[in-house]
PDB file of C-alpha atoms in Angstrom:
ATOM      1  CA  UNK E  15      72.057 111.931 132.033  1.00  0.00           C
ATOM      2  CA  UNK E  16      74.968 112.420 134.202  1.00  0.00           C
ATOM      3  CA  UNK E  17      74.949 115.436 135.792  1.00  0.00           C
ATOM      4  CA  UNK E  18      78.013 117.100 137.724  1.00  0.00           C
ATOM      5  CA  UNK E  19      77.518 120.221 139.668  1.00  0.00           C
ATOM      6  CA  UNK E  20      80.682 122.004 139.898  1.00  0.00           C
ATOM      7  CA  UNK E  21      80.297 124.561 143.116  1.00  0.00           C
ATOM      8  CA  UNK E  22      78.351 124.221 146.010  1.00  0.00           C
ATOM      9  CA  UNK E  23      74.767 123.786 145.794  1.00  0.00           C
ATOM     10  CA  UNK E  24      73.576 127.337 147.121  1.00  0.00           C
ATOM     11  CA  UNK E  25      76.267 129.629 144.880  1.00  0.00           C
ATOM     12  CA  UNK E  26      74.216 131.461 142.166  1.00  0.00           C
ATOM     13  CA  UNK E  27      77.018 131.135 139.900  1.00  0.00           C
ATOM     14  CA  UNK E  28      77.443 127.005 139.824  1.00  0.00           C
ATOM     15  CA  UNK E  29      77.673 125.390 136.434  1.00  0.00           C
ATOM     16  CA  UNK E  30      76.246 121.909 135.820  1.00  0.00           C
ATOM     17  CA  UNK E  31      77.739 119.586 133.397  1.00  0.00           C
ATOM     18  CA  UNK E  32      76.115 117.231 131.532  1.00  0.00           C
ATOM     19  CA  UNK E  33      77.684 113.859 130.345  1.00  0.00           C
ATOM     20  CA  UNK E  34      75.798 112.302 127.778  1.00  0.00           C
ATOM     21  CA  UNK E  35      73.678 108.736 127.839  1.00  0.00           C
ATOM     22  CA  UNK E  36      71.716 106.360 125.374  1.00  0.00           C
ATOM     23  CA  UNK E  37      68.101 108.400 124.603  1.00  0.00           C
ATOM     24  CA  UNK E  38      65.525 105.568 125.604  1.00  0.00           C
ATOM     25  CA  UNK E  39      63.122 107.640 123.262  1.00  0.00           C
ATOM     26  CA  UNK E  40      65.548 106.664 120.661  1.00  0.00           C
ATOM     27  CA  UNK E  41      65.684 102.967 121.207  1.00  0.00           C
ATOM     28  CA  UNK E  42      64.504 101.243 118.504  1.00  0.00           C
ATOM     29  CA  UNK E  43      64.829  97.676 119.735  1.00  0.00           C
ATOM     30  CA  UNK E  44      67.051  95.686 122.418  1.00  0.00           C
ATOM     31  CA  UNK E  45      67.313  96.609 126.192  1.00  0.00           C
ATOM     32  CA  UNK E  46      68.988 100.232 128.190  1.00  0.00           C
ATOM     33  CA  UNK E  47      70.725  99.601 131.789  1.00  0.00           C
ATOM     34  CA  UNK E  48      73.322 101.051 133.490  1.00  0.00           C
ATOM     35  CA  UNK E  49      72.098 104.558 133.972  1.00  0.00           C
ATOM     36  CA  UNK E  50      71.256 104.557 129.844  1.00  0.00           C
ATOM     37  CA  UNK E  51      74.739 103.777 129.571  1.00  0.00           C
ATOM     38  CA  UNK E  52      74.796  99.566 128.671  1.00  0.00           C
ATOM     39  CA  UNK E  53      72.717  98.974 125.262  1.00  0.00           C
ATOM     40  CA  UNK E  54      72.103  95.067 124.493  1.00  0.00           C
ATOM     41  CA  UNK E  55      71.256  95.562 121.286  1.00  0.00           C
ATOM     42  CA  UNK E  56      69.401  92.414 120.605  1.00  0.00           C
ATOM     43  CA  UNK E  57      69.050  91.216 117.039  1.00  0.00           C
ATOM     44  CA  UNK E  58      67.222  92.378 114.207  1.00  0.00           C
ATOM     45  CA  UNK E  59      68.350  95.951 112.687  1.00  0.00           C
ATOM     46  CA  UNK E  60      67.861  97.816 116.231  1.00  0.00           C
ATOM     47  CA  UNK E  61      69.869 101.056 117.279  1.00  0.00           C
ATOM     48  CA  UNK E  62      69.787 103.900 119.773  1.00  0.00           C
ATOM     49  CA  UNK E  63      71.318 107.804 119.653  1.00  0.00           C
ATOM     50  CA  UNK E  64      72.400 109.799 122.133  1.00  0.00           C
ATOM     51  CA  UNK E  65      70.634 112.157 124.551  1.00  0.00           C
ATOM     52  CA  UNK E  66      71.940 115.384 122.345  1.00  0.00           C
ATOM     53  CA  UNK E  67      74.063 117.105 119.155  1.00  0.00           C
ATOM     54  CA  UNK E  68      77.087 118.944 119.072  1.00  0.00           C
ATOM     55  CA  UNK E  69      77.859 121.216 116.353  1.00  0.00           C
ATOM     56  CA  UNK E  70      81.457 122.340 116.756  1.00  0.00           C
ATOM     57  CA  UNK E  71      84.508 121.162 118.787  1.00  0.00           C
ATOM     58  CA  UNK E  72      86.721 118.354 119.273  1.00  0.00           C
ATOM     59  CA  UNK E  73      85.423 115.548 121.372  1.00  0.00           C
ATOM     60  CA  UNK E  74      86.518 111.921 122.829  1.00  0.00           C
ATOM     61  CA  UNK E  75      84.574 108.940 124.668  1.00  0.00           C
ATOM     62  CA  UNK E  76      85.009 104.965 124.791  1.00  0.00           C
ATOM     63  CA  UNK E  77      82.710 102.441 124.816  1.00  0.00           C
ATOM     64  CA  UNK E  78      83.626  99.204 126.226  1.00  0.00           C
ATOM     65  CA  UNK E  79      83.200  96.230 123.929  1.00  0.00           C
ATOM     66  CA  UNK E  80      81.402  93.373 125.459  1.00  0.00           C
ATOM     67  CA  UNK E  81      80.932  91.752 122.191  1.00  0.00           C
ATOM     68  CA  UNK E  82      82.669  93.091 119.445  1.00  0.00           C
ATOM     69  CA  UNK E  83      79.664  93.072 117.448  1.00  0.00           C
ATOM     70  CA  UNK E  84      78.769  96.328 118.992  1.00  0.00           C
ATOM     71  CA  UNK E  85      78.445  99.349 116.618  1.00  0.00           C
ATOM     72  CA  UNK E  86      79.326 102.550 117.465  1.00  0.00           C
ATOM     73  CA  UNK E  87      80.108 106.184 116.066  1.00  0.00           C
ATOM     74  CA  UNK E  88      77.737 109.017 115.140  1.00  0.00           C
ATOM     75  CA  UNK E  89      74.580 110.471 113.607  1.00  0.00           C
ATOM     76  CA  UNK E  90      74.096 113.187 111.791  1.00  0.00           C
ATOM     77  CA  UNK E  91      71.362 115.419 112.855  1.00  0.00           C
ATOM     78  CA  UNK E  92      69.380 114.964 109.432  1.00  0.00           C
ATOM     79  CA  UNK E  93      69.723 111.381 109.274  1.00  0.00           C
ATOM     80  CA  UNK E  94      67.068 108.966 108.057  1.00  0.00           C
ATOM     81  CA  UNK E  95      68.126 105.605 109.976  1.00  0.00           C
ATOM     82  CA  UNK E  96      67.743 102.446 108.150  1.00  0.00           C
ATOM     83  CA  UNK E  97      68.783 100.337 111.130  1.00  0.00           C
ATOM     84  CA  UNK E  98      71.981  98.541 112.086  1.00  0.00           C
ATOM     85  CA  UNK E  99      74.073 101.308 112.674  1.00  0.00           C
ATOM     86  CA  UNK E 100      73.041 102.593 108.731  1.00  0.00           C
ATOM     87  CA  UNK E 101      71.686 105.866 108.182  1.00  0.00           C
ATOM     88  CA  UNK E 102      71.757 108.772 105.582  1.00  0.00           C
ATOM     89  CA  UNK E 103      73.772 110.513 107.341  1.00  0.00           C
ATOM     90  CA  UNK E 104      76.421 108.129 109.749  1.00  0.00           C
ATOM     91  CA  UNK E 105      80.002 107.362 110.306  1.00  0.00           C
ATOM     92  CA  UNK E 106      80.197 103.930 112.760  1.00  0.00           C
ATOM     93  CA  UNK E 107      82.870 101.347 113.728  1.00  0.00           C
ATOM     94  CA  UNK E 108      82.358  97.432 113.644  1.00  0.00           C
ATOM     95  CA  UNK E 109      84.894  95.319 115.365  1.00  0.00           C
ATOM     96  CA  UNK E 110      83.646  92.044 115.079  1.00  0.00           C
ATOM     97  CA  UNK E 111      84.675  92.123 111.122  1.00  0.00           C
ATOM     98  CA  UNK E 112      88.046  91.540 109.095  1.00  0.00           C
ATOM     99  CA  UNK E 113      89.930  93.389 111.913  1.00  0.00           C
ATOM    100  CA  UNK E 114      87.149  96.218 112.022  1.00  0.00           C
ATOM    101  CA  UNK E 115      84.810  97.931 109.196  1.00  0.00           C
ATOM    102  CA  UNK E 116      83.856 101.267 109.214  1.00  0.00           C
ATOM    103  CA  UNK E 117      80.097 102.066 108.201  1.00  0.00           C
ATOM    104  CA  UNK E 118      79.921 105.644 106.433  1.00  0.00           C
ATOM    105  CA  UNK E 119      76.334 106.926 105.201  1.00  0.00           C
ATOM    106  CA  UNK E 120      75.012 103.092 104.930  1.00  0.00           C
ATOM    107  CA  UNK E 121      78.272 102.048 102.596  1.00  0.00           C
ATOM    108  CA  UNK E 122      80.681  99.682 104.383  1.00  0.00           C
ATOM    109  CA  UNK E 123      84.225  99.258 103.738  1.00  0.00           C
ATOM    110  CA  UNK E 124      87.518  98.115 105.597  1.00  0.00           C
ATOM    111  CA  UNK E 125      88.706 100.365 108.361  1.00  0.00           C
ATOM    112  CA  UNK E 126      92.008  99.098 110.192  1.00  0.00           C
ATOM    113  CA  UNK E 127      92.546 100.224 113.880  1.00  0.00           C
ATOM    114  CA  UNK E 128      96.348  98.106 114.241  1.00  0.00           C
ATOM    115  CA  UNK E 129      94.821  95.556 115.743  1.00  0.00           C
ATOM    116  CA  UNK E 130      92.161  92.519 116.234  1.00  0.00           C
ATOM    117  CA  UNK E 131      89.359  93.862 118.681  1.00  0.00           C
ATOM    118  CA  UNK E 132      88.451  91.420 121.149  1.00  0.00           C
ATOM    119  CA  UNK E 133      85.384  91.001 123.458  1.00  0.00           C
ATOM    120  CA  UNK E 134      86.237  93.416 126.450  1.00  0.00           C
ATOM    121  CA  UNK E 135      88.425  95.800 124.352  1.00  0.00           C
ATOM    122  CA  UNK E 136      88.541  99.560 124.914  1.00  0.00           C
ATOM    123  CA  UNK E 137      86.287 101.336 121.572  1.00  0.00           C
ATOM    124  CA  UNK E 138      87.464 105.200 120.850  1.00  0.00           C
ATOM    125  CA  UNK E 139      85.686 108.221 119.531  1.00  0.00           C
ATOM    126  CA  UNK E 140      87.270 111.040 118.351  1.00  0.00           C
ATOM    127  CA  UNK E 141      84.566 113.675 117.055  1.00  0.00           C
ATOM    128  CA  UNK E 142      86.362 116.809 115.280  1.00  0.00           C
ATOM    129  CA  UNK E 143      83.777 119.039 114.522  1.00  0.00           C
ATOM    130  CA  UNK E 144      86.124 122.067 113.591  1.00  0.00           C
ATOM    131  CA  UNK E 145      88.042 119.718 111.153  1.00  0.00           C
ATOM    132  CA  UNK E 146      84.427 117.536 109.953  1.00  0.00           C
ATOM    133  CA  UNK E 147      86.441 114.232 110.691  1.00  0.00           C
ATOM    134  CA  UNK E 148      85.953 111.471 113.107  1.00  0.00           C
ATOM    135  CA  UNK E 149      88.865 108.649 113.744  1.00  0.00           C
ATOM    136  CA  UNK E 150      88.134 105.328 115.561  1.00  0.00           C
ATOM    137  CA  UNK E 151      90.286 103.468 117.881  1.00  0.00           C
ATOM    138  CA  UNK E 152      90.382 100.416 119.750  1.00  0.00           C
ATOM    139  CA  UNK E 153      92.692 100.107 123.111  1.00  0.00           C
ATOM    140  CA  UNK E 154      94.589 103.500 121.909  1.00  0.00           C
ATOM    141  CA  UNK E 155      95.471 101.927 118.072  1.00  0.00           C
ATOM    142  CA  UNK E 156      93.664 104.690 115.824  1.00  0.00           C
ATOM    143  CA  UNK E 157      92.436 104.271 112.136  1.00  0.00           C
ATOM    144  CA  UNK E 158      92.749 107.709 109.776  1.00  0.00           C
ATOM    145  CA  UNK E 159      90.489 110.346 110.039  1.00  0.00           C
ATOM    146  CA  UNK E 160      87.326 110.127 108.027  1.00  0.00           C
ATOM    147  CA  UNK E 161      85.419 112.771 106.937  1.00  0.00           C
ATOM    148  CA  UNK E 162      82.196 113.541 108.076  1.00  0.00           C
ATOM    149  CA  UNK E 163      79.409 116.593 106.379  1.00  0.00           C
ATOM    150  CA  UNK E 164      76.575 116.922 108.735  1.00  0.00           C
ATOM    151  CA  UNK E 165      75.861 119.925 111.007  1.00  0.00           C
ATOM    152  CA  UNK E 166      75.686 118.598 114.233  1.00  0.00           C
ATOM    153  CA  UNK E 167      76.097 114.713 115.610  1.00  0.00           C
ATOM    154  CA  UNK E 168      74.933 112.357 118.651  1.00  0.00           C
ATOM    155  CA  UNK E 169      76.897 109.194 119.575  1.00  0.00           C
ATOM    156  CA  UNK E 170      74.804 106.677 117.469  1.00  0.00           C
ATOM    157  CA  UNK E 171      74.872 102.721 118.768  1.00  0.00           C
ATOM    158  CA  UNK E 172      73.936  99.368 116.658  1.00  0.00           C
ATOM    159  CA  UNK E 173      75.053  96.083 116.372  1.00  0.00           C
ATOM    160  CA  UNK E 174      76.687  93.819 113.912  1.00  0.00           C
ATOM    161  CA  UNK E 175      76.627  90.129 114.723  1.00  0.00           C
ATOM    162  CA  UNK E 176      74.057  88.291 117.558  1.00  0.00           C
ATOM    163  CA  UNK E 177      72.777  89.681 120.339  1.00  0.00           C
ATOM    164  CA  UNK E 178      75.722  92.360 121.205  1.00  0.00           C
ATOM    165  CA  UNK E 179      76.476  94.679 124.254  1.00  0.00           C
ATOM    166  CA  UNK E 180      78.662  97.700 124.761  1.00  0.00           C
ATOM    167  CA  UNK E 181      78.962 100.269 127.459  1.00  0.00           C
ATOM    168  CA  UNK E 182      79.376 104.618 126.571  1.00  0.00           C
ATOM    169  CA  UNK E 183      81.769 105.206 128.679  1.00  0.00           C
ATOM    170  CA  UNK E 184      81.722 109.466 128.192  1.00  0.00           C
ATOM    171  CA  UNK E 185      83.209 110.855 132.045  1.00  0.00           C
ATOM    172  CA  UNK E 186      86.565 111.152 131.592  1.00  0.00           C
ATOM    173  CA  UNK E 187      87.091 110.103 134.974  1.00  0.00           C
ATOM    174  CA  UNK E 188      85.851 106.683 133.591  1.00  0.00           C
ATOM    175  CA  UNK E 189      88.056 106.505 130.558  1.00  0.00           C
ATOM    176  CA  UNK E 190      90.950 103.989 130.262  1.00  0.00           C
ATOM    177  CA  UNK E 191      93.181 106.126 128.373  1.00  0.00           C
ATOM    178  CA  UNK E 192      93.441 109.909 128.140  1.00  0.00           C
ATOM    179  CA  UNK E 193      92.119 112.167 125.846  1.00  0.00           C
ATOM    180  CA  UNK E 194      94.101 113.087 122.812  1.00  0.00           C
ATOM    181  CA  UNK E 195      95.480 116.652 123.211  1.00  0.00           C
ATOM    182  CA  UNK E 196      93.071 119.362 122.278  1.00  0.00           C
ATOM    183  CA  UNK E 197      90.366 116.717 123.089  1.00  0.00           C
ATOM    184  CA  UNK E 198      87.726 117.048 125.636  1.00  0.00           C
ATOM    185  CA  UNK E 199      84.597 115.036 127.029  1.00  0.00           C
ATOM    186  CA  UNK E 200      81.533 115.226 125.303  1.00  0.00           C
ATOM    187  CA  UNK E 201      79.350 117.116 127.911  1.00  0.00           C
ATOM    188  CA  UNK E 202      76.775 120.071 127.605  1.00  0.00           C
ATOM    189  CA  UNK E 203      76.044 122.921 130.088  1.00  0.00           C
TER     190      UNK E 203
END
């Protein structure tokens, strides 16, 4: 985790702030660095979750495309994973085909962003939990909002193509481009 402690250290009433990371107890294949933030996914059908759910608000990260083969989005708290960033219960983003691909519940159809994602790129999240939607971006072009019916999500990584590699990127001081209004950082206290 990334923690932030907002206070000093010896008020009673400090908060700490969580950011999330990759769960290593969720890796199911390829290699965590990076303080759990850099996956290399490897090959095969491997994936990896985040550290914890969120059940209601409205909530934005990036992850930083190294190859665009890297797969990212959510799970759903129920979901039975089937590998490869497919799962009962999912809603990812694939860059590396026809211009992007979105992967909902293990079906996979085309999802355009406005533009051709490119090794390096800028990926977006935008989790809407009070709406049940989540949009995708790449370098702030979004694609529509796409519905989502699960309780409570985790930032969910997988891969595509090869051996691919991506970067959460969930402290806002971090991000490349702001927050959409009424958007925060994915955090817990």
């Amino acid at each position: 985790n990334n923690i932030v402690v907002d206070g000093p250290a010896n008020r009673a009433d400090k908060e700490i702030t969580i950011h999330p990371c990759i769960n290593p107890l969720t890796l199911n294949g390829g290699t965590l660095s990076n303080n759990n933030l850099t996956y290399v996914v490897g090959g095969g059908s491997n994936y990896a979750l985040g550290n914890f759910y969120v059940s209601s608000g409205k909530y934005y990260w990036e992850v930083i495309l190294t190859n665009t083969g890297f797969t990212f989005g959510v799970a759903g708290a129920g979901t039975t994973h089937t590998g490869n960033g497919n799962g009962s219960i999912t809603a990812m983003y694939d860059a590396a085909n026809n211009g992007g691909e979105k992967k909902i519940n293990g079906t996979t159809t085309s999802y355009a962003v406005g533009i051709t994602p490119s090794n390096g790129d800028r990926g977006q999240v935008m989790l809407n939990l009070d709406d049940n939607e989540i949009t995708f971006g790449v370098n702030n072009y979004f694609g529509s909002a796409i519905s989502i019916t699960d309780a409570a999500y985790t930032p969910h990584f997988a891969r595509n193509t090869g051996s691919d590699q991506g970067t959460a990127v969930f402290a806002q001081g971090s991000w490349t481009y702001s927050a959409p209004s009424g958007y925060s950082a994915l955090t817990s206290t």
